[in-house]
Amino acid sequence: MTTLNKKSKTGRYIAILCLLLVYVLAYLMDNVLPATSFTLMLVPVLKKGAIYSLLCVSMNLLNGFTGLFSLGQAGFMLIGGYTYAALTIPAAQHDAVYQYFDGGAIKFSIPEILSGFLGNSLGTILGVIITLIIAGLFAAIFAALIGFPVLRLKSDYLAIATLGFAEIIRAFFQWEGLGVITNGSNLLRKYTSFADIELTIGGTTIELGTLFLFVIVTLCIAVIVLLINSSYGRALKSIRDDEVAAEAMGINLFKHKMISFIISSFFAGVGGALLAMFQTTIQASAFKSAMTYEILLMVVIGGIGSVSGSCIASFLYIACSEWWLRFLDSGSLFGLVNVPFFRDGFRKVVFSVVIMIIVLFFSKGIMGDKEISFKGIGGLINRIKNKKKKAVTAAANAGSEEGEAK
């Protein structure tokens, strides 16, 4: 028992250390590392990968851990993104953004209001956090409203119903009658983005956009992991494995499905808001069903039922699709040799083939239903320590025996 506790503690310390290293790297990317062609690609890829890791984990909670085949992720992202954008546009910019709708119906900005009381830096950060929560809550409210009818459905019928909801929401947000809030089919812009997350100390401005993103994503995923490992999480897994047996054990199927659906939608809304911050503009027409399929593909590649698999797959997917395979569209091999069939669009062909290979030969994904555990590393470190102690003890005993012999 003591050995297990030591492994657990050491693994926990290693996990915390790795997390701190990630935060330090995020800080350095914004404030220390020079702007080179490498960093100009690295920073956006890491940001987008972090956002999509949250979206994948939220979808995995529903599809992987509860067994509900839902395809409404893009709709909840749209709700969260628009809620965030509408509530963070500065009052002075409303006329410019809502130029076709008399300045819009919302005449305030939450970060701007808080900045008047707490100062620009702290007010902006706190305002963004509050607005992110509101964005998630709006998505969760919509999930609760549609959850009552659609969660009675199963399998393909549930997927079709949620997909239809996402398409209806996309069309509804582009409706001119709602333009005073959504700006109709036009862009929402000039709202608070990651570039505005900064801290001024003694006349020195410290940029915190990337660090802020990673902290928010970490906290959200941590909450989902805690839920999965709780009694509710075990109930969700039992529903996934066998609904009849779960109901026979006294589990309220509809209640637990609704909880999973609402929580998944809440974090999808937060992810949509973070994506809006990353893109600096948002338009409903971009939230098509293909966006949901893309997130589902990452979940499948990472492993359905694996949180760490979803995170790994999201970073790999974004890096491959937007960075590592980009040379295939350039017409040459790393700028050295001209290749005739390297042209615009060839990157997508190769990427599709790579995905097909992964799906065919790794049917359970990269991680399957397993998680990355730092306990094994902790156990390895403890074994190395014990071996060193034994070696030192053996050497000391040998020395004492030799002294007694003399």
mmCIF file of C-alpha atoms in Angstrom:
data_model
loop_
_atom_site.group_PDB
_atom_site.id
_atom_site.type_symbol
_atom_site.label_atom_id
_atom_site.label_comp_id
_atom_site.label_asym_id
_atom_site.label_seq_id
_atom_site.Cartn_x
_atom_site.Cartn_y
_atom_site.Cartn_z
ATOM 1 C CA MET A 1 0.000 0.000 0.000
ATOM 2 C CA THR A 2 2.879 2.350 0.847
ATOM 3 C CA THR A 3 4.508 1.657 -2.511
ATOM 4 C CA LEU A 4 1.261 2.510 -4.345
ATOM 5 C CA ASN A 5 0.962 5.767 -2.409
ATOM 6 C CA LYS A 6 4.550 6.668 -3.285
ATOM 7 C CA LYS A 7 3.891 5.955 -6.966
ATOM 8 C CA SER A 8 0.737 8.072 -6.882
ATOM 9 C CA LYS A 9 2.450 10.996 -5.141
ATOM 10 C CA THR A 10 5.474 10.923 -7.443
ATOM 11 C CA GLY A 11 3.226 10.690 -10.503
ATOM 12 C CA ARG A 12 1.168 13.632 -9.238
ATOM 13 C CA TYR A 13 4.296 15.734 -8.759
ATOM 14 C CA ILE A 14 5.479 14.875 -12.271
ATOM 15 C CA ALA A 15 2.081 15.835 -13.729
ATOM 16 C CA ILE A 16 2.150 19.178 -11.893
ATOM 17 C CA LEU A 17 5.721 19.802 -13.066
ATOM 18 C CA CYS A 18 4.784 19.077 -16.691
ATOM 19 C CA LEU A 19 1.802 21.410 -16.400
ATOM 20 C CA LEU A 20 3.983 24.190 -14.989
ATOM 21 C CA LEU A 21 6.445 23.704 -17.850
ATOM 22 C CA VAL A 22 3.586 24.101 -20.335
ATOM 23 C CA TYR A 23 2.529 27.336 -18.632
ATOM 24 C CA VAL A 24 6.102 28.652 -18.660
ATOM 25 C CA LEU A 25 6.364 27.822 -22.374
ATOM 26 C CA ALA A 26 3.071 29.626 -23.021
ATOM 27 C CA TYR A 27 4.388 32.708 -21.219
ATOM 28 C CA LEU A 28 7.692 32.609 -23.100
ATOM 29 C CA MET A 29 5.954 32.316 -26.467
ATOM 30 C CA ASP A 30 4.138 35.604 -25.868
ATOM 31 C CA ASN A 31 6.884 37.621 -24.192
ATOM 32 C CA VAL A 32 10.362 36.204 -24.808
ATOM 33 C CA LEU A 33 10.622 34.113 -27.980
ATOM 34 C CA PRO A 34 11.425 36.178 -31.091
ATOM 35 C CA ALA A 35 8.902 36.359 -33.924
ATOM 36 C CA THR A 36 10.369 33.958 -36.473
ATOM 37 C CA SER A 37 8.723 31.878 -39.180
ATOM 38 C CA PHE A 38 8.821 28.929 -36.767
ATOM 39 C CA THR A 39 7.177 30.675 -33.813
ATOM 40 C CA LEU A 40 4.634 32.379 -36.082
ATOM 41 C CA MET A 41 3.388 28.889 -37.006
ATOM 42 C CA LEU A 42 3.951 27.243 -33.618
ATOM 43 C CA VAL A 43 1.911 29.666 -31.495
ATOM 44 C CA PRO A 44 -1.336 29.571 -33.557
ATOM 45 C CA VAL A 45 -1.127 25.783 -33.900
ATOM 46 C CA LEU A 46 -0.719 25.326 -30.137
ATOM 47 C CA LYS A 47 -3.556 27.757 -29.428
ATOM 48 C CA LYS A 48 -5.951 26.104 -31.846
ATOM 49 C CA GLY A 49 -4.854 22.648 -30.683
ATOM 50 C CA ALA A 50 -5.639 23.605 -27.073
ATOM 51 C CA ILE A 51 -9.102 24.880 -28.049
ATOM 52 C CA TYR A 52 -9.901 21.769 -30.055
ATOM 53 C CA SER A 53 -8.657 19.540 -27.244
ATOM 54 C CA LEU A 54 -11.377 21.019 -25.007
ATOM 55 C CA LEU A 55 -13.974 20.566 -27.766
ATOM 56 C CA CYS A 56 -12.893 16.952 -28.323
ATOM 57 C CA VAL A 57 -12.971 16.112 -24.621
ATOM 58 C CA SER A 58 -16.443 17.665 -24.265
ATOM 59 C CA MET A 59 -17.674 15.608 -27.222
ATOM 60 C CA ASN A 60 -15.973 12.491 -25.875
ATOM 61 C CA LEU A 61 -17.859 12.924 -22.594
ATOM 62 C CA LEU A 62 -21.085 12.512 -24.542
ATOM 63 C CA ASN A 63 -20.103 10.067 -27.306
ATOM 64 C CA GLY A 64 -17.365 8.091 -25.603
ATOM 65 C CA PHE A 65 -18.287 7.947 -21.927
ATOM 66 C CA THR A 66 -22.091 8.094 -22.138
ATOM 67 C CA GLY A 67 -22.600 6.341 -25.473
ATOM 68 C CA LEU A 68 -24.841 9.060 -26.963
ATOM 69 C CA PHE A 69 -24.180 9.643 -30.656
ATOM 70 C CA SER A 70 -24.677 13.416 -30.850
ATOM 71 C CA LEU A 71 -23.694 15.630 -33.784
ATOM 72 C CA GLY A 72 -24.772 19.015 -32.447
ATOM 73 C CA GLN A 73 -21.355 20.239 -31.308
ATOM 74 C CA ALA A 74 -21.061 22.993 -33.930
ATOM 75 C CA GLY A 75 -24.430 24.417 -32.882
ATOM 76 C CA PHE A 76 -23.416 24.758 -29.240
ATOM 77 C CA MET A 77 -20.061 26.227 -30.278
ATOM 78 C CA LEU A 78 -21.942 28.782 -32.362
ATOM 79 C CA ILE A 79 -24.134 29.788 -29.418
ATOM 80 C CA GLY A 80 -21.124 30.146 -27.115
ATOM 81 C CA GLY A 81 -19.066 32.060 -29.669
ATOM 82 C CA TYR A 82 -21.825 34.548 -30.505
ATOM 83 C CA THR A 83 -22.736 35.057 -26.841
ATOM 84 C CA TYR A 84 -19.132 35.859 -26.005
ATOM 85 C CA ALA A 85 -18.640 38.185 -28.974
ATOM 86 C CA ALA A 86 -21.887 40.128 -28.416
ATOM 87 C CA LEU A 87 -21.090 40.728 -24.732
ATOM 88 C CA THR A 88 -17.484 41.894 -25.204
ATOM 89 C CA ILE A 89 -17.735 44.404 -28.086
ATOM 90 C CA PRO A 90 -16.766 47.831 -26.649
ATOM 91 C CA ALA A 91 -19.646 50.315 -26.539
ATOM 92 C CA ALA A 92 -17.814 52.738 -28.841
ATOM 93 C CA GLN A 93 -17.538 50.038 -31.540
ATOM 94 C CA HIS A 94 -21.195 48.977 -31.671
ATOM 95 C CA ASP A 95 -22.132 51.451 -34.393
ATOM 96 C CA ALA A 96 -19.264 50.240 -36.571
ATOM 97 C CA VAL A 97 -20.015 46.535 -36.037
ATOM 98 C CA TYR A 98 -23.834 46.745 -36.209
ATOM 99 C CA GLN A 99 -23.828 49.380 -38.946
ATOM 100 C CA TYR A 100 -26.856 47.824 -40.659
ATOM 101 C CA PHE A 101 -28.853 47.426 -37.425
ATOM 102 C CA ASP A 102 -28.628 50.862 -35.759
ATOM 103 C CA GLY A 103 -25.816 49.890 -33.409
ATOM 104 C CA GLY A 104 -27.440 46.674 -32.205
ATOM 105 C CA ALA A 105 -29.522 45.942 -29.120
ATOM 106 C CA ILE A 106 -26.639 45.291 -26.682
ATOM 107 C CA LYS A 107 -25.001 48.580 -25.761
ATOM 108 C CA PHE A 108 -22.466 47.416 -23.187
ATOM 109 C CA SER A 109 -19.341 45.269 -22.821
ATOM 110 C CA ILE A 110 -18.769 43.197 -19.688
ATOM 111 C CA PRO A 111 -14.926 43.533 -19.735
ATOM 112 C CA GLU A 112 -15.323 47.283 -20.336
ATOM 113 C CA ILE A 113 -17.688 47.702 -17.378
ATOM 114 C CA LEU A 114 -15.388 45.791 -15.019
ATOM 115 C CA SER A 115 -12.353 47.713 -16.296
ATOM 116 C CA GLY A 116 -13.987 50.888 -14.989
ATOM 117 C CA PHE A 117 -13.920 49.439 -11.449
ATOM 118 C CA LEU A 118 -10.870 47.183 -11.397
ATOM 119 C CA GLY A 119 -8.563 48.765 -13.939
ATOM 120 C CA ASN A 120 -8.001 47.839 -17.549
ATOM 121 C CA SER A 121 -5.893 44.694 -17.079
ATOM 122 C CA LEU A 122 -7.698 43.003 -14.187
ATOM 123 C CA GLY A 123 -11.121 44.146 -15.407
ATOM 124 C CA THR A 124 -10.531 42.712 -18.874
ATOM 125 C CA ILE A 125 -9.313 39.347 -17.560
ATOM 126 C CA LEU A 126 -12.151 38.989 -15.044
ATOM 127 C CA GLY A 127 -14.676 40.189 -17.628
ATOM 128 C CA VAL A 128 -13.508 37.610 -20.154
ATOM 129 C CA ILE A 129 -13.757 34.816 -17.558
ATOM 130 C CA ILE A 130 -17.296 35.843 -16.613
ATOM 131 C CA THR A 131 -18.329 36.097 -20.267
ATOM 132 C CA LEU A 132 -16.869 32.665 -21.020
ATOM 133 C CA ILE A 133 -19.021 31.219 -18.234
ATOM 134 C CA ILE A 134 -22.088 33.035 -19.579
ATOM 135 C CA ALA A 135 -21.337 31.677 -23.065
ATOM 136 C CA GLY A 136 -21.222 28.142 -21.678
ATOM 137 C CA LEU A 137 -24.441 28.691 -19.722
ATOM 138 C CA PHE A 138 -26.330 29.884 -22.816
ATOM 139 C CA ALA A 139 -25.198 26.760 -24.685
ATOM 140 C CA ALA A 140 -26.234 24.613 -21.704
ATOM 141 C CA ILE A 141 -29.682 26.259 -21.586
ATOM 142 C CA PHE A 142 -30.267 25.464 -25.259
ATOM 143 C CA ALA A 143 -29.070 21.903 -24.584
ATOM 144 C CA ALA A 144 -31.572 21.545 -21.746
ATOM 145 C CA LEU A 145 -34.395 22.806 -23.970
ATOM 146 C CA ILE A 146 -33.731 20.397 -26.821
ATOM 147 C CA GLY A 147 -32.605 17.594 -24.516
ATOM 148 C CA PHE A 148 -36.129 16.771 -23.359
ATOM 149 C CA PRO A 149 -37.352 15.631 -26.797
ATOM 150 C CA VAL A 150 -34.129 14.400 -28.467
ATOM 151 C CA LEU A 151 -32.675 12.354 -25.599
ATOM 152 C CA ARG A 152 -35.632 9.994 -25.869
ATOM 153 C CA LEU A 153 -34.147 8.957 -29.205
ATOM 154 C CA LYS A 154 -31.314 6.490 -29.686
ATOM 155 C CA SER A 155 -28.396 5.868 -32.004
ATOM 156 C CA ASP A 156 -28.787 7.298 -35.530
ATOM 157 C CA TYR A 157 -32.051 9.062 -34.695
ATOM 158 C CA LEU A 158 -30.331 11.065 -31.954
ATOM 159 C CA ALA A 159 -27.486 11.954 -34.319
ATOM 160 C CA ILE A 160 -29.925 13.178 -36.993
ATOM 161 C CA ALA A 161 -31.943 15.205 -34.469
ATOM 162 C CA THR A 162 -28.890 16.967 -32.980
ATOM 163 C CA LEU A 163 -27.405 17.559 -36.435
ATOM 164 C CA GLY A 164 -30.682 19.128 -37.511
ATOM 165 C CA PHE A 165 -30.627 21.338 -34.395
ATOM 166 C CA ALA A 166 -27.127 22.595 -35.268
ATOM 167 C CA GLU A 167 -28.203 23.463 -38.818
ATOM 168 C CA ILE A 168 -31.355 25.254 -37.590
ATOM 169 C CA ILE A 169 -29.323 27.302 -35.102
ATOM 170 C CA ARG A 170 -26.860 28.283 -37.849
ATOM 171 C CA ALA A 171 -29.691 29.460 -40.092
ATOM 172 C CA PHE A 172 -31.467 31.196 -37.209
ATOM 173 C CA PHE A 173 -28.382 33.204 -36.251
ATOM 174 C CA GLN A 174 -28.112 34.461 -39.838
ATOM 175 C CA TRP A 175 -31.744 35.616 -39.851
ATOM 176 C CA GLU A 176 -32.003 39.358 -40.369
ATOM 177 C CA GLY A 177 -34.731 39.586 -37.710
ATOM 178 C CA LEU A 178 -32.133 38.662 -35.062
ATOM 179 C CA GLY A 179 -29.573 41.021 -36.578
ATOM 180 C CA VAL A 180 -29.683 43.498 -33.671
ATOM 181 C CA ILE A 181 -27.909 40.796 -31.627
ATOM 182 C CA THR A 182 -26.158 38.499 -34.119
ATOM 183 C CA ASN A 183 -25.547 41.089 -36.885
ATOM 184 C CA GLY A 184 -27.411 38.805 -39.292
ATOM 185 C CA SER A 185 -25.176 37.246 -41.922
ATOM 186 C CA ASN A 186 -22.414 39.781 -41.246
ATOM 187 C CA LEU A 187 -19.322 39.307 -39.136
ATOM 188 C CA LEU A 188 -19.083 40.079 -35.451
ATOM 189 C CA ARG A 189 -15.712 41.724 -34.788
ATOM 190 C CA LYS A 190 -13.805 44.162 -32.598
ATOM 191 C CA TYR A 191 -14.613 42.115 -29.461
ATOM 192 C CA THR A 192 -12.065 41.144 -26.805
ATOM 193 C CA SER A 193 -9.506 38.638 -28.093
ATOM 194 C CA PHE A 194 -6.394 36.968 -26.678
ATOM 195 C CA ALA A 195 -4.310 39.979 -27.755
ATOM 196 C CA ASP A 196 -6.219 42.080 -25.193
ATOM 197 C CA ILE A 197 -5.320 39.769 -22.284
ATOM 198 C CA GLU A 198 -2.331 41.546 -20.779
ATOM 199 C CA LEU A 199 -1.021 42.852 -17.490
ATOM 200 C CA THR A 200 0.746 46.179 -16.983
ATOM 201 C CA ILE A 201 3.219 46.347 -14.100
ATOM 202 C CA GLY A 202 5.373 49.434 -13.574
ATOM 203 C CA GLY A 203 4.939 50.594 -17.145
ATOM 204 C CA THR A 204 5.839 47.134 -18.513
ATOM 205 C CA THR A 205 3.153 45.272 -20.430
ATOM 206 C CA ILE A 206 3.112 41.478 -20.111
ATOM 207 C CA GLU A 207 1.079 39.570 -22.688
ATOM 208 C CA LEU A 208 -0.900 36.700 -21.164
ATOM 209 C CA GLY A 209 -3.116 35.556 -24.038
ATOM 210 C CA THR A 210 -1.565 32.132 -24.622
ATOM 211 C CA LEU A 211 -1.078 31.446 -20.909
ATOM 212 C CA PHE A 212 -4.686 32.471 -20.210
ATOM 213 C CA LEU A 213 -5.934 30.075 -22.898
ATOM 214 C CA PHE A 214 -3.962 27.116 -21.559
ATOM 215 C CA VAL A 215 -5.066 27.773 -17.974
ATOM 216 C CA ILE A 216 -8.752 27.966 -18.974
ATOM 217 C CA VAL A 217 -8.537 24.809 -21.101
ATOM 218 C CA THR A 218 -6.713 22.943 -18.311
ATOM 219 C CA LEU A 219 -9.350 23.891 -15.739
ATOM 220 C CA CYS A 220 -12.218 22.881 -18.037
ATOM 221 C CA ILE A 221 -10.690 19.504 -18.884
ATOM 222 C CA ALA A 222 -9.884 18.940 -15.185
ATOM 223 C CA VAL A 223 -13.564 19.459 -14.320
ATOM 224 C CA ILE A 224 -14.598 16.939 -16.985
ATOM 225 C CA VAL A 225 -12.037 14.415 -15.690
ATOM 226 C CA LEU A 226 -13.317 14.857 -12.123
ATOM 227 C CA LEU A 227 -16.847 14.232 -13.369
ATOM 228 C CA ILE A 228 -15.781 11.099 -15.251
ATOM 229 C CA ASN A 229 -14.064 9.714 -12.147
ATOM 230 C CA SER A 230 -17.008 10.514 -9.871
ATOM 231 C CA SER A 231 -20.076 8.389 -9.138
ATOM 232 C CA TYR A 232 -21.881 10.214 -11.950
ATOM 233 C CA GLY A 233 -19.098 9.246 -14.323
ATOM 234 C CA ARG A 234 -19.390 5.595 -13.362
ATOM 235 C CA ALA A 235 -23.135 5.801 -13.941
ATOM 236 C CA LEU A 236 -22.545 7.298 -17.397
ATOM 237 C CA LYS A 237 -20.139 4.488 -18.281
ATOM 238 C CA SER A 238 -22.666 1.881 -17.161
ATOM 239 C CA ILE A 239 -25.293 3.491 -19.416
ATOM 240 C CA ARG A 240 -22.816 3.312 -22.285
ATOM 241 C CA ASP A 241 -22.066 -0.361 -21.657
ATOM 242 C CA ASP A 242 -25.622 -1.611 -21.055
ATOM 243 C CA GLU A 243 -28.666 0.623 -20.593
ATOM 244 C CA VAL A 244 -30.904 -2.233 -19.449
ATOM 245 C CA ALA A 245 -28.468 -3.342 -16.745
ATOM 246 C CA ALA A 246 -27.885 0.267 -15.661
ATOM 247 C CA GLU A 247 -31.618 0.871 -15.297
ATOM 248 C CA ALA A 248 -31.990 -2.382 -13.377
ATOM 249 C CA MET A 249 -29.352 -1.123 -10.929
ATOM 250 C CA GLY A 250 -31.514 1.939 -10.219
ATOM 251 C CA ILE A 251 -29.796 4.482 -12.480
ATOM 252 C CA ASN A 252 -32.159 7.105 -13.905
ATOM 253 C CA LEU A 253 -31.228 6.920 -17.592
ATOM 254 C CA PHE A 254 -32.865 10.145 -18.727
ATOM 255 C CA LYS A 255 -31.498 12.181 -15.799
ATOM 256 C CA HIS A 256 -27.917 11.061 -16.340
ATOM 257 C CA LYS A 257 -28.132 11.471 -20.101
ATOM 258 C CA MET A 258 -29.430 15.001 -19.584
ATOM 259 C CA ILE A 259 -26.591 15.795 -17.165
ATOM 260 C CA SER A 260 -24.017 14.551 -19.662
ATOM 261 C CA PHE A 261 -25.680 16.410 -22.540
ATOM 262 C CA ILE A 262 -25.858 19.721 -20.655
ATOM 263 C CA ILE A 263 -22.281 19.551 -19.315
ATOM 264 C CA SER A 264 -20.905 18.585 -22.721
ATOM 265 C CA SER A 265 -22.804 21.485 -24.313
ATOM 266 C CA PHE A 266 -21.581 23.918 -21.635
ATOM 267 C CA PHE A 267 -17.941 23.175 -22.429
ATOM 268 C CA ALA A 268 -18.685 23.188 -26.167
ATOM 269 C CA GLY A 269 -20.029 26.718 -25.658
ATOM 270 C CA VAL A 270 -16.876 27.716 -23.772
ATOM 271 C CA GLY A 271 -14.790 26.160 -26.564
ATOM 272 C CA GLY A 272 -16.764 28.106 -29.165
ATOM 273 C CA ALA A 273 -16.097 31.329 -27.249
ATOM 274 C CA LEU A 274 -12.365 30.539 -27.089
ATOM 275 C CA LEU A 275 -12.389 29.816 -30.822
ATOM 276 C CA ALA A 276 -14.040 33.197 -31.414
ATOM 277 C CA MET A 277 -11.270 34.837 -29.356
ATOM 278 C CA PHE A 278 -8.656 33.008 -31.415
ATOM 279 C CA GLN A 279 -10.164 33.952 -34.783
ATOM 280 C CA THR A 280 -10.930 37.586 -33.736
ATOM 281 C CA THR A 281 -14.049 37.471 -35.964
ATOM 282 C CA ILE A 282 -17.038 35.149 -35.977
ATOM 283 C CA GLN A 283 -19.684 34.336 -38.573
ATOM 284 C CA ALA A 284 -22.462 31.754 -38.340
ATOM 285 C CA SER A 285 -21.879 30.412 -41.855
ATOM 286 C CA ALA A 286 -18.548 28.901 -40.730
ATOM 287 C CA PHE A 287 -20.178 26.597 -38.149
ATOM 288 C CA LYS A 288 -21.255 23.912 -40.589
ATOM 289 C CA SER A 289 -21.767 20.227 -39.908
ATOM 290 C CA ALA A 290 -18.258 19.607 -41.279
ATOM 291 C CA MET A 291 -16.899 21.254 -38.116
ATOM 292 C CA THR A 292 -18.675 18.653 -35.970
ATOM 293 C CA TYR A 293 -17.396 15.828 -38.195
ATOM 294 C CA GLU A 294 -13.863 17.197 -37.823
ATOM 295 C CA ILE A 295 -14.117 17.139 -34.019
ATOM 296 C CA LEU A 296 -15.642 13.649 -34.108
ATOM 297 C CA LEU A 297 -12.763 12.486 -36.298
ATOM 298 C CA MET A 298 -10.246 13.744 -33.735
ATOM 299 C CA VAL A 299 -12.133 11.877 -31.008
ATOM 300 C CA VAL A 300 -12.021 8.666 -33.043
ATOM 301 C CA ILE A 301 -8.321 9.092 -33.853
ATOM 302 C CA GLY A 302 -7.468 9.724 -30.201
ATOM 303 C CA GLY A 303 -9.666 6.922 -28.892
ATOM 304 C CA ILE A 304 -13.324 6.972 -27.933
ATOM 305 C CA GLY A 305 -13.391 6.981 -24.144
ATOM 306 C CA SER A 306 -9.925 8.487 -23.634
ATOM 307 C CA VAL A 307 -9.442 12.083 -22.471
ATOM 308 C CA SER A 308 -5.691 12.104 -23.060
ATOM 309 C CA GLY A 309 -6.246 10.501 -26.483
ATOM 310 C CA SER A 310 -8.568 13.366 -27.464
ATOM 311 C CA CYS A 311 -5.965 15.928 -26.394
ATOM 312 C CA ILE A 312 -3.137 14.208 -28.284
ATOM 313 C CA ALA A 313 -5.242 13.749 -31.424
ATOM 314 C CA SER A 314 -6.374 17.391 -31.470
ATOM 315 C CA PHE A 315 -2.804 18.734 -31.393
ATOM 316 C CA LEU A 316 -1.600 16.200 -33.987
ATOM 317 C CA TYR A 317 -4.574 16.871 -36.266
ATOM 318 C CA ILE A 318 -4.164 20.655 -36.172
ATOM 319 C CA ALA A 319 -0.379 20.451 -36.586
ATOM 320 C CA CYS A 320 -0.608 18.110 -39.580
ATOM 321 C CA SER A 321 -3.466 19.854 -41.345
ATOM 322 C CA GLU A 322 -2.216 23.422 -40.874
ATOM 323 C CA TRP A 323 1.555 23.172 -40.546
ATOM 324 C CA TRP A 324 3.532 19.983 -41.115
ATOM 325 C CA LEU A 325 1.933 19.040 -44.445
ATOM 326 C CA ARG A 326 1.711 22.577 -45.792
ATOM 327 C CA PHE A 327 4.775 22.063 -48.044
ATOM 328 C CA LEU A 328 2.657 19.701 -50.168
ATOM 329 C CA ASP A 329 0.773 22.747 -51.496
ATOM 330 C CA SER A 330 3.919 24.725 -52.323
ATOM 331 C CA GLY A 331 4.919 23.006 -55.590
ATOM 332 C CA SER A 332 8.316 21.946 -54.271
ATOM 333 C CA LEU A 333 9.893 19.675 -51.671
ATOM 334 C CA PHE A 334 11.047 21.998 -48.879
ATOM 335 C CA GLY A 335 11.878 24.609 -51.539
ATOM 336 C CA LEU A 336 14.688 22.448 -52.960
ATOM 337 C CA VAL A 337 13.197 20.213 -55.641
ATOM 338 C CA ASN A 338 10.205 21.059 -57.823
ATOM 339 C CA VAL A 339 7.521 18.378 -57.703
ATOM 340 C CA PRO A 340 4.796 18.753 -60.380
ATOM 341 C CA PHE A 341 1.947 17.178 -58.381
ATOM 342 C CA PHE A 342 2.691 19.267 -55.256
ATOM 343 C CA ARG A 343 0.005 21.901 -55.749
ATOM 344 C CA ASP A 344 -2.901 23.539 -53.943
ATOM 345 C CA GLY A 345 -5.140 20.885 -52.409
ATOM 346 C CA PHE A 346 -2.612 18.027 -52.495
ATOM 347 C CA ARG A 347 -2.062 18.473 -48.756
ATOM 348 C CA LYS A 348 -5.685 17.519 -48.113
ATOM 349 C CA VAL A 349 -5.334 14.398 -50.272
ATOM 350 C CA VAL A 350 -2.288 13.163 -48.350
ATOM 351 C CA PHE A 351 -3.895 14.108 -45.038
ATOM 352 C CA SER A 352 -7.013 12.105 -45.924
ATOM 353 C CA VAL A 353 -4.885 9.061 -46.781
ATOM 354 C CA VAL A 354 -3.023 9.358 -43.455
ATOM 355 C CA ILE A 355 -6.333 9.492 -41.581
ATOM 356 C CA MET A 356 -7.647 6.444 -43.457
ATOM 357 C CA ILE A 357 -4.518 4.481 -42.530
ATOM 358 C CA ILE A 358 -4.897 5.440 -38.859
ATOM 359 C CA VAL A 359 -8.573 4.474 -38.799
ATOM 360 C CA LEU A 360 -7.937 1.159 -40.606
ATOM 361 C CA PHE A 361 -4.932 -0.022 -38.611
ATOM 362 C CA PHE A 362 -5.712 1.637 -35.280
ATOM 363 C CA SER A 363 -9.436 0.984 -35.061
ATOM 364 C CA LYS A 364 -9.499 1.913 -31.357
ATOM 365 C CA GLY A 365 -7.511 5.084 -31.918
ATOM 366 C CA ILE A 366 -4.140 6.133 -30.555
ATOM 367 C CA MET A 367 -5.012 5.530 -26.898
ATOM 368 C CA GLY A 368 -8.067 3.279 -27.170
ATOM 369 C CA ASP A 369 -9.913 3.687 -23.875
ATOM 370 C CA LYS A 370 -6.696 4.111 -21.856
ATOM 371 C CA GLU A 371 -5.223 7.259 -20.339
ATOM 372 C CA ILE A 372 -1.713 8.587 -19.923
ATOM 373 C CA SER A 373 -0.715 7.800 -16.354
ATOM 374 C CA PHE A 374 2.169 9.349 -14.504
ATOM 375 C CA LYS A 375 1.996 6.621 -11.862
ATOM 376 C CA GLY A 376 4.117 4.342 -14.022
ATOM 377 C CA ILE A 377 6.784 7.024 -14.350
ATOM 378 C CA GLY A 378 6.577 7.609 -10.618
ATOM 379 C CA GLY A 379 7.009 3.889 -9.997
ATOM 380 C CA LEU A 380 10.038 3.805 -12.297
ATOM 381 C CA ILE A 381 11.637 6.738 -10.447
ATOM 382 C CA ASN A 382 10.962 5.072 -7.089
ATOM 383 C CA ARG A 383 12.538 1.814 -8.316
ATOM 384 C CA ILE A 384 15.643 3.690 -9.456
ATOM 385 C CA LYS A 385 15.851 5.410 -6.067
ATOM 386 C CA ASN A 386 15.455 2.087 -4.247
ATOM 387 C CA LYS A 387 18.202 0.503 -6.364
ATOM 388 C CA LYS A 388 20.562 3.381 -5.551
ATOM 389 C CA LYS A 389 19.759 3.063 -1.854
ATOM 390 C CA LYS A 390 20.396 -0.679 -1.968
ATOM 391 C CA ALA A 391 23.678 -0.111 -3.813
ATOM 392 C CA VAL A 392 24.819 2.487 -1.260
ATOM 393 C CA THR A 393 23.762 0.230 1.627
ATOM 394 C CA ALA A 394 25.557 -2.750 0.077
ATOM 395 C CA ALA A 395 28.723 -0.686 -0.425
ATOM 396 C CA ALA A 396 28.581 0.544 3.185
ATOM 397 C CA ASN A 397 28.089 -2.981 4.497
ATOM 398 C CA ALA A 398 30.967 -4.254 2.384
ATOM 399 C CA GLY A 399 33.187 -1.474 3.732
ATOM 400 C CA SER A 400 32.296 -2.252 7.334
ATOM 401 C CA GLU A 401 32.903 -5.971 6.827
ATOM 402 C CA GLU A 402 36.290 -5.221 5.266
ATOM 403 C CA GLY A 403 37.196 -2.997 8.241
ATOM 404 C CA GLU A 404 36.225 -5.706 10.727
ATOM 405 C CA ALA A 405 38.289 -8.272 8.807
ATOM 406 C CA LYS A 406 41.379 -6.015 9.059
#
